[in-house]
Each structure stands twice: as structure tokens, then as C-alpha cells.
PDB file of C-alpha atoms and ligand atoms in Angstrom:
ATOM      1  CA  UNK A   5      88.873 117.681  77.876  1.00 74.00           C
ATOM      2  CA  UNK A   6      92.525 116.958  79.265  1.00 93.00           C
ATOM      3  CA  UNK A   7      93.432 113.549  79.145  1.00 98.00           C
ATOM      4  CA  UNK A   8      94.499 111.333  81.439  1.00 98.00           C
ATOM      5  CA  UNK A   9      98.429 110.636  81.418  1.00 98.00           C
ATOM      6  CA  UNK A  10      99.164 106.915  81.939  1.00 98.00           C
ATOM      7  CA  UNK A  11     102.505 105.451  82.330  1.00 99.00           C
ATOM      8  CA  UNK A  12     102.649 101.502  81.467  1.00 99.00           C
ATOM      9  CA  UNK A  13     104.919  99.453  83.315  1.00 98.00           C
ATOM     10  CA  UNK A  14     106.237  96.270  81.168  1.00 98.00           C
ATOM     11  CA  UNK A  15     108.767  93.753  81.275  1.00 98.00           C
ATOM     12  CA  UNK A  16     107.947  91.429  77.961  1.00 97.00           C
ATOM     13  CA  UNK A  17     105.792  91.134  75.374  1.00 98.00           C
ATOM     14  CA  UNK A  18     103.549  93.952  75.633  1.00 98.00           C
ATOM     15  CA  UNK A  19     100.268  92.859  73.923  1.00 98.00           C
ATOM     16  CA  UNK A  20      98.031  94.917  76.757  1.00 98.00           C
ATOM     17  CA  UNK A  21     100.513  97.603  76.185  1.00 98.00           C
ATOM     18  CA  UNK A  22      99.261  97.224  72.434  1.00 98.00           C
ATOM     19  CA  UNK A  23      95.758  96.921  73.430  1.00 99.00           C
ATOM     20  CA  UNK A  24      96.164 100.160  75.305  1.00 99.00           C
ATOM     21  CA  UNK A  25      97.724 102.038  72.570  1.00 98.00           C
ATOM     22  CA  UNK A  26      95.012 101.209  70.254  1.00 98.00           C
ATOM     23  CA  UNK A  27      92.457 102.146  72.663  1.00 98.00           C
ATOM     24  CA  UNK A  28      94.393 105.778  73.373  1.00 98.00           C
ATOM     25  CA  UNK A  29      94.632 105.946  69.423  1.00 98.00           C
ATOM     26  CA  UNK A  30      90.925 106.992  69.394  1.00 98.00           C
ATOM     27  CA  UNK A  31      90.516 110.694  69.535  1.00 96.00           C
ATOM     28  CA  UNK A  32      87.718 110.504  72.246  1.00 97.00           C
ATOM     29  CA  UNK A  33      89.381 108.102  74.541  1.00 98.00           C
ATOM     30  CA  UNK A  34      89.883 109.968  77.577  1.00 98.00           C
ATOM     31  CA  UNK A  35      93.566 108.808  78.558  1.00 98.00           C
ATOM     32  CA  UNK A  36      96.923 109.104  76.734  1.00 98.00           C
ATOM     33  CA  UNK A  37     100.074 107.319  77.406  1.00 98.00           C
ATOM     34  CA  UNK A  38     102.664 109.795  78.025  1.00 98.00           C
ATOM     35  CA  UNK A  39     105.659 106.931  79.087  1.00 98.00           C
ATOM     36  CA  UNK A  40     106.195 103.042  78.837  1.00 98.00           C
ATOM     37  CA  UNK A  41     108.676 101.992  81.115  1.00 98.00           C
ATOM     38  CA  UNK A  42     110.568  98.542  81.264  1.00 98.00           C
ATOM     39  CA  UNK A  43     112.835  96.883  83.774  1.00 98.00           C
ATOM     40  CA  UNK A  44     114.419  94.786  80.693  1.00 98.00           C
ATOM     41  CA  UNK A  45     115.925  96.363  77.632  1.00 98.00           C
ATOM     42  CA  UNK A  46     115.002  93.530  75.357  1.00 98.00           C
ATOM     43  CA  UNK A  47     111.133  93.787  76.233  1.00 98.00           C
ATOM     44  CA  UNK A  48     109.803  93.573  72.635  1.00 98.00           C
ATOM     45  CA  UNK A  49     106.622  95.659  74.271  1.00 98.00           C
ATOM     46  CA  UNK A  50     109.183  98.413  73.591  1.00 98.00           C
ATOM     47  CA  UNK A  51     109.582  98.048  70.187  1.00 98.00           C
ATOM     48  CA  UNK A  52     105.808  98.405  70.144  1.00 98.00           C
ATOM     49  CA  UNK A  53     105.484 101.802  72.294  1.00 98.00           C
ATOM     50  CA  UNK A  54     108.450 103.202  69.690  1.00 98.00           C
ATOM     51  CA  UNK A  55     106.376 102.114  66.826  1.00 98.00           C
ATOM     52  CA  UNK A  56     103.528 104.335  68.509  1.00 98.00           C
ATOM     53  CA  UNK A  57     105.970 107.090  69.151  1.00 98.00           C
ATOM     54  CA  UNK A  58     105.303 107.133  72.719  1.00 98.00           C
ATOM     55  CA  UNK A  59     108.609 107.937  74.982  1.00 98.00           C
ATOM     56  CA  UNK A  60     110.321 104.997  76.556  1.00 98.00           C
ATOM     57  CA  UNK A  61     112.596 104.604  79.889  1.00 98.00           C
ATOM     58  CA  UNK A  62     114.335 101.127  80.529  1.00 98.00           C
ATOM     59  CA  UNK A  63     114.732 101.062  83.997  1.00 98.00           C
ATOM     60  CA  UNK A  64     116.834  97.870  84.396  1.00 98.00           C
ATOM     61  CA  UNK A  65     116.573  96.520  88.267  1.00 96.00           C
ATOM     62  CA  UNK A  66     119.974  94.928  88.089  1.00 96.00           C
ATOM     63  CA  UNK A  67     121.524  98.373  87.613  1.00 97.00           C
ATOM     64  CA  UNK A  68     120.310  99.428  91.426  1.00 98.00           C
ATOM     65  CA  UNK A  69     121.271  98.158  94.719  1.00 97.00           C
ATOM     66  CA  UNK A  70     118.038  97.967  96.522  1.00 97.00           C
ATOM     67  CA  UNK A  71     114.344  97.798  95.728  1.00 96.00           C
ATOM     68  CA  UNK A  72     114.054 101.006  97.054  1.00 97.00           C
ATOM     69  CA  UNK A  73     116.506 102.643  94.616  1.00 98.00           C
ATOM     70  CA  UNK A  74     115.028 100.962  91.781  1.00 98.00           C
ATOM     71  CA  UNK A  75     111.880 102.345  92.370  1.00 98.00           C
ATOM     72  CA  UNK A  76     113.236 105.696  93.312  1.00 98.00           C
ATOM     73  CA  UNK A  77     114.122 106.009  89.401  1.00 98.00           C
ATOM     74  CA  UNK A  78     110.734 104.442  88.545  1.00 98.00           C
ATOM     75  CA  UNK A  79     109.264 107.334  90.405  1.00 98.00           C
ATOM     76  CA  UNK A  80     111.390 110.012  89.329  1.00 98.00           C
ATOM     77  CA  UNK A  81     110.373 108.905  85.884  1.00 98.00           C
ATOM     78  CA  UNK A  82     106.962 109.018  86.010  1.00 98.00           C
ATOM     79  CA  UNK A  83     106.844 112.587  88.106  1.00 98.00           C
ATOM     80  CA  UNK A  84     109.038 113.976  85.296  1.00 98.00           C
ATOM     81  CA  UNK A  85     106.487 112.805  82.679  1.00 98.00           C
ATOM     82  CA  UNK A  86     103.659 114.124  84.853  1.00 98.00           C
ATOM     83  CA  UNK A  87     102.021 110.709  84.999  1.00 98.00           C
ATOM     84  CA  UNK A  88      98.499 110.413  86.797  1.00 98.00           C
ATOM     85  CA  UNK A  89      98.111 106.788  86.643  1.00 99.00           C
ATOM     86  CA  UNK A  90     100.403 103.694  86.307  1.00 98.00           C
ATOM     87  CA  UNK A  91      98.996 100.709  84.680  1.00 99.00           C
ATOM     88  CA  UNK A  92     101.352  97.275  85.257  1.00 98.00           C
ATOM     89  CA  UNK A  93     100.781  94.870  82.410  1.00 98.00           C
ATOM     90  CA  UNK A  94     102.952  92.255  82.463  1.00 97.00           C
ATOM     91  CA  UNK A  95     105.506  94.000  84.664  1.00 97.00           C
ATOM     92  CA  UNK A  96     107.134  91.254  86.697  1.00 94.00           C
ATOM     93  CA  UNK A  97     108.921  92.746  89.562  1.00 95.00           C
ATOM     94  CA  UNK A  98     107.077  93.269  92.988  1.00 93.00           C
ATOM     95  CA  UNK A  99     106.437  96.400  94.289  1.00 97.00           C
ATOM     96  CA  UNK A 100     107.218  97.566  97.809  1.00 97.00           C
ATOM     97  CA  UNK A 101     104.399  98.398 100.196  1.00 98.00           C
ATOM     98  CA  UNK A 102     105.775 102.207 100.001  1.00 98.00           C
ATOM     99  CA  UNK A 103     105.630 102.036  96.350  1.00 98.00           C
ATOM    100  CA  UNK A 104     102.176 101.151  96.551  1.00 98.00           C
ATOM    101  CA  UNK A 105     100.937 103.355  98.889  1.00 98.00           C
ATOM    102  CA  UNK A 106     102.839 106.273  97.199  1.00 98.00           C
ATOM    103  CA  UNK A 107     100.338 105.431  94.109  1.00 98.00           C
ATOM    104  CA  UNK A 108      97.502 104.142  96.162  1.00 98.00           C
ATOM    105  CA  UNK A 109      94.407 104.161  93.746  1.00 98.00           C
ATOM    106  CA  UNK A 110      96.254 105.231  91.153  1.00 98.00           C
ATOM    107  CA  UNK A 111      98.283 102.245  90.331  1.00 98.00           C
ATOM    108  CA  UNK A 112      96.309  99.409  88.475  1.00 98.00           C
ATOM    109  CA  UNK A 113      97.307  95.778  87.334  1.00 98.00           C
ATOM    110  CA  UNK A 114      96.134  93.426  85.200  1.00 98.00           C
ATOM    111  CA  UNK A 115      96.134  89.331  86.075  1.00 98.00           C
ATOM    112  CA  UNK A 116      94.986  86.547  84.146  1.00 98.00           C
ATOM    113  CA  UNK A 117      92.730  85.246  86.426  1.00 98.00           C
ATOM    114  CA  UNK A 118      89.214  85.674  88.134  1.00 98.00           C
ATOM    115  CA  UNK A 119      90.961  86.859  91.314  1.00 98.00           C
ATOM    116  CA  UNK A 120      90.719  86.196  94.741  1.00 98.00           C
ATOM    117  CA  UNK A 121      91.546  82.760  92.646  1.00 98.00           C
ATOM    118  CA  UNK A 122      94.946  81.686  91.140  1.00 98.00           C
ATOM    119  CA  UNK A 123      97.118  84.625  92.453  1.00 98.00           C
ATOM    120  CA  UNK A 124     101.100  84.467  91.251  1.00 97.00           C
ATOM    121  CA  UNK A 125     102.060  82.304  88.449  1.00 96.00           C
ATOM    122  CA  UNK A 126     101.074  79.562  86.425  1.00 98.00           C
ATOM    123  CA  UNK A 127      97.415  80.659  86.574  1.00 98.00           C
ATOM    124  CA  UNK A 128      95.578  78.542  83.453  1.00 98.00           C
ATOM    125  CA  UNK A 129      97.348  75.164  84.241  1.00 98.00           C
ATOM    126  CA  UNK A 130      96.536  75.406  87.696  1.00 98.00           C
ATOM    127  CA  UNK A 131      92.646  76.832  87.109  1.00 98.00           C
ATOM    128  CA  UNK A 132      92.594  73.245  84.366  1.00 98.00           C
ATOM    129  CA  UNK A 133      94.207  71.405  87.238  1.00 98.00           C
ATOM    130  CA  UNK A 134      91.451  72.275  89.841  1.00 98.00           C
ATOM    131  CA  UNK A 135      88.620  71.940  87.133  1.00 98.00           C
ATOM    132  CA  UNK A 136      87.212  75.413  86.877  1.00 98.00           C
ATOM    133  CA  UNK A 137      84.375  75.929  84.641  1.00 98.00           C
ATOM    134  CA  UNK A 138      85.345  79.546  83.807  1.00 98.00           C
ATOM    135  CA  UNK A 139      88.878  81.428  83.525  1.00 98.00           C
ATOM    136  CA  UNK A 140      89.225  84.807  83.335  1.00 98.00           C
ATOM    137  CA  UNK A 141      91.248  88.249  84.034  1.00 98.00           C
ATOM    138  CA  UNK A 142      91.034  90.781  86.528  1.00 98.00           C
ATOM    139  CA  UNK A 143      91.864  94.782  86.606  1.00 99.00           C
ATOM    140  CA  UNK A 144      92.425  95.812  90.088  1.00 98.00           C
ATOM    141  CA  UNK A 145      93.684  98.612  91.934  1.00 98.00           C
ATOM    142  CA  UNK A 146      97.419  97.213  93.223  1.00 98.00           C
ATOM    143  CA  UNK A 147      97.785  96.474  97.264  1.00 98.00           C
ATOM    144  CA  UNK A 148     100.849  95.441  99.336  1.00 96.00           C
ATOM    145  CA  UNK A 149      99.957  91.934  98.295  1.00 96.00           C
ATOM    146  CA  UNK A 150     100.590  90.297  95.294  1.00 94.00           C
ATOM    147  CA  UNK A 151      97.680  90.187  93.176  1.00 96.00           C
ATOM    148  CA  UNK A 152      95.449  91.775  95.243  1.00 96.00           C
ATOM    149  CA  UNK A 153      93.172  94.772  95.496  1.00 98.00           C
ATOM    150  CA  UNK A 154      89.720  96.316  94.485  1.00 98.00           C
ATOM    151  CA  UNK A 155      88.809  94.877  91.547  1.00 98.00           C
ATOM    152  CA  UNK A 156      87.699  96.939  88.423  1.00 99.00           C
ATOM    153  CA  UNK A 157      86.920  95.067  85.523  1.00 98.00           C
ATOM    154  CA  UNK A 158      87.112  90.650  85.179  1.00 98.00           C
ATOM    155  CA  UNK A 159      85.846  89.063  82.128  1.00 98.00           C
ATOM    156  CA  UNK A 160      84.905  85.358  82.484  1.00 98.00           C
ATOM    157  CA  UNK A 161      86.218  82.954  79.954  1.00 98.00           C
ATOM    158  CA  UNK A 162      84.552  79.460  79.621  1.00 98.00           C
ATOM    159  CA  UNK A 163      86.869  76.422  79.861  1.00 98.00           C
ATOM    160  CA  UNK A 164      86.321  74.297  76.641  1.00 98.00           C
ATOM    161  CA  UNK A 165      86.403  70.799  76.528  1.00 97.00           C
ATOM    162  CA  UNK A 166      90.086  69.588  75.534  1.00 96.00           C
ATOM    163  CA  UNK A 167      91.542  72.895  76.461  1.00 98.00           C
ATOM    164  CA  UNK A 168      94.909  72.827  77.230  1.00 98.00           C
ATOM    165  CA  UNK A 169      96.923  76.015  79.059  1.00 98.00           C
ATOM    166  CA  UNK A 170      98.154  77.283  75.749  1.00 98.00           C
ATOM    167  CA  UNK A 171      94.896  77.589  74.310  1.00 98.00           C
ATOM    168  CA  UNK A 172      92.855  78.932  77.419  1.00 98.00           C
ATOM    169  CA  UNK A 173      95.641  81.492  77.740  1.00 98.00           C
ATOM    170  CA  UNK A 174      95.154  82.534  74.168  1.00 98.00           C
ATOM    171  CA  UNK A 175      91.723  83.266  74.993  1.00 98.00           C
ATOM    172  CA  UNK A 176      91.838  84.481  78.385  1.00 98.00           C
ATOM    173  CA  UNK A 177      94.691  87.031  76.648  1.00 98.00           C
ATOM    174  CA  UNK A 178      91.845  87.963  74.031  1.00 98.00           C
ATOM    175  CA  UNK A 179      89.578  89.277  76.675  1.00 99.00           C
ATOM    176  CA  UNK A 180      92.157  90.380  78.745  1.00 99.00           C
ATOM    177  CA  UNK A 181      92.960  92.986  75.400  1.00 99.00           C
ATOM    178  CA  UNK A 182      89.325  94.051  75.734  1.00 98.00           C
ATOM    179  CA  UNK A 183      88.876  94.428  79.922  1.00 99.00           C
ATOM    180  CA  UNK A 184      92.277  97.180  80.353  1.00 99.00           C
ATOM    181  CA  UNK A 185      91.197  99.280  77.834  1.00 99.00           C
ATOM    182  CA  UNK A 186      87.897  99.221  79.706  1.00 98.00           C
ATOM    183  CA  UNK A 187      89.171  99.601  82.496  1.00 99.00           C
ATOM    184  CA  UNK A 188      91.039 102.512  81.697  1.00 99.00           C
ATOM    185  CA  UNK A 189      88.380 104.339  80.185  1.00 98.00           C
ATOM    186  CA  UNK A 190      85.975 104.283  83.208  1.00 98.00           C
ATOM    187  CA  UNK A 191      88.969 105.143  85.473  1.00 98.00           C
ATOM    188  CA  UNK A 192      89.887 108.353  83.209  1.00 98.00           C
ATOM    189  CA  UNK A 193      86.342 109.281  82.674  1.00 98.00           C
ATOM    190  CA  UNK A 194      86.370 109.555  86.579  1.00 98.00           C
ATOM    191  CA  UNK A 195      83.633 106.819  87.092  1.00 98.00           C
ATOM    192  CA  UNK A 196      85.715 104.615  89.653  1.00 98.00           C
ATOM    193  CA  UNK A 197      85.576 105.272  93.075  1.00 98.00           C
ATOM    194  CA  UNK A 198      87.159 102.778  95.862  1.00 98.00           C
ATOM    195  CA  UNK A 199      85.648 102.755  98.770  1.00 98.00           C
ATOM    196  CA  UNK A 200      85.696 100.184 101.681  1.00 98.00           C
ATOM    197  CA  UNK A 201      88.224  98.500  99.541  1.00 98.00           C
ATOM    198  CA  UNK A 202      85.474  97.913  96.792  1.00 98.00           C
ATOM    199  CA  UNK A 203      85.142  99.492  93.362  1.00 98.00           C
ATOM    200  CA  UNK A 204      81.963 101.639  92.730  1.00 98.00           C
ATOM    201  CA  UNK A 205      81.713 102.600  89.067  1.00 98.00           C
ATOM    202  CA  UNK A 206      79.439 105.454  88.037  1.00 98.00           C
ATOM    203  CA  UNK A 207      76.645 104.338  85.783  1.00 97.00           C
ATOM    204  CA  UNK A 208      77.973 101.015  85.137  1.00 96.00           C
ATOM    205  CA  UNK A 209      75.452  98.536  83.725  1.00 95.00           C
ATOM    206  CA  UNK A 210      76.034  94.456  84.034  1.00 96.00           C
ATOM    207  CA  UNK A 211      75.731  91.961  81.447  1.00 96.00           C
ATOM    208  CA  UNK A 212      71.892  90.793  81.770  1.00 95.00           C
ATOM    209  CA  UNK A 213      72.492  86.901  81.460  1.00 95.00           C
ATOM    210  CA  UNK A 214      74.366  84.309  83.835  1.00 96.00           C
ATOM    211  CA  UNK A 215      75.632  81.770  81.520  1.00 96.00           C
ATOM    212  CA  UNK A 216      76.222  78.337  82.146  1.00 98.00           C
ATOM    213  CA  UNK A 217      78.794  76.113  81.576  1.00 98.00           C
ATOM    214  CA  UNK A 218      78.174  73.900  80.350  1.00 97.00           C
ATOM    215  CA  UNK A 219      75.027  75.110  78.141  1.00 94.00           C
ATOM    216  CA  UNK A 220      73.108  71.567  78.682  1.00 92.00           C
TER     217      UNK A 220
HETATM  218  C1  GAR B  17      99.406  89.012  80.494  1.00 67.15           C
HETATM  219  O1  GAR B  17      98.672  87.846  80.478  1.00 67.15           O
HETATM  220  C2  GAR B  17      99.310  89.195  81.979  1.00 67.15           C
HETATM  221  O2  GAR B  17      97.819  89.113  82.510  1.00 67.15           O
HETATM  222  C3  GAR B  17     100.205  88.660  82.879  1.00 67.15           C
HETATM  223  O3  GAR B  17     101.274  88.730  82.198  1.00 67.15           O
HETATM  224  C4  GAR B  17     100.744  88.808  80.653  1.00 67.15           C
HETATM  225  C5  GAR B  17     101.766  89.516  80.222  1.00 67.15           C
HETATM  226  O4  GAR B  17     101.346  89.711  78.632  1.00 67.15           O
HETATM  227  N1  GAR B  17     100.363  89.324  84.446  1.00 67.15           N
HETATM  228  C6  GAR B  17     100.537  88.612  85.085  1.00 67.15           C
HETATM  229  O5  GAR B  17     100.522  87.437  85.312  1.00 67.15           O
HETATM  230  C7  GAR B  17     100.678  89.658  86.312  1.00 67.15           C
HETATM  231  N2  GAR B  17     100.595  89.009  87.789  1.00 67.15           N
HETATM  232  P1  GAR B  17     101.986  91.005  77.946  1.00 67.15           P
HETATM  233  O6  GAR B  17     103.164  91.678  77.511  1.00 67.15           O
HETATM  234  O7  GAR B  17     101.201  90.440  76.587  1.00 67.15           O
HETATM  235  O8  GAR B  17     100.837  92.083  78.317  1.00 67.15           O
END
């Protein structure tokens, strides 16, 4: 079966990109990364793509007079590579409603919180300040509003006594590296449908147990 052609858009470190690269390396994984696009030439993730032999494009937003022109360049690169699904992985540019509409239900993002809580930046510090007992991450289809859209996969990560934002971020990141490949696999297997702005997943099973934090 043909594998789903994916582009990953990054701005920095690229650890989620690396998790997707490793998932796609399995011969039976139903997706392949056809292109990595960065809006920054110095993004570390570009080296990870290079090591994996994946085509890269640097499209610096500063080279364009308008957001629309920047996105038109991205769109041309995606079309040229015959990309079917776009994964945002630490891509730190807001996309216009027009771009989001053009890629509707073919554009996914990972965000380091249990959405709809803690949209935006500094999610871990804000989660700790709010005193939540679970943090986590969310993979979702992108809509025009920032960090909003139908949820595909979430991972819940317990907040531990003495956590600071850095330690919590590290554990959530490890969960991100499991959640994103899972979401990509489900989509590429054709099991994910959006109905009334909620995601249905064919043949999915939920974990059997409720988890308490603290346990006692
Ligand atoms: C990840 O934690 C991702 O969830 C977050 O940026 C980080 C990128 O790390 N994305 C957002 O905050 C988007 N709202 P990475 O470059 O190592 O994958």
C-alpha cells in the first residue's frame, strides 16, 4: 500500500520531528516524511532531517512582505512534494485562516498541554501555577484559532511533588514523542474521521483504568 506523504514544519529543536522520523523508519509504518520545512535556517531539526536523508526546504518568513506570500511559498513546496498531510512540530508561526482552510483536516499540530487548557506559550509553568495534578500533550487538527481543533490523541502526565517547569516539560516531551507517531499512524491508516468537530477513530481502544493523582 502507498504510504501517506507527510511534511513536517519546524522552527527549532525538532525532537518531535525525530520521533516521527524514527516511526516512519519502520517498514510497516503507513506514512513517510516527504519534506521538512523550516522558517528558520538555524533550526536544529534541519540537521536531523539531513541525517535521515529527507528533503528540506528553508522558507524564512522574513523574506516575505506578507504572511500570505510566506504561506504561498510553503504551499508551493508542499504541492511540489505531493504532500497529503502536514504536521506542525514546534512550528512557531501563526497560520492564516485561508491556509488552515485550504489544508482543513490535513493539517495537525502537537501542543504541550491537555487542550483546551493552557493554549499558547509557557504551558508547563502555567499548569504548575494552576496546581493541576495532570499535565500532558495533545495532537489535534488545526483550526483558525490558535491551539484549537478536533483532538486526535492526548497523553496525560502526572505532576510530581517538587516538579518545576523544566522537569515537567521533559516528561511531557517524552509523552509527545509517543503521542505524535500514534496520531500519525491512526490518520495514515485511514481510521480518523472528523464529525461535528470531534474526532472518531475506527477500532480505537481507550486505556482501561482511571488514574488518580495522588494515588493515596
Ligand atoms: C514541543 O513541546 C511542542 O509541543 C511545542 O513546541 C515544542 C517543540 O519541540 N509546540 C507548541 O508549543 C505549539 N503551540 P521540538 O522542536 O523538540 O519538537
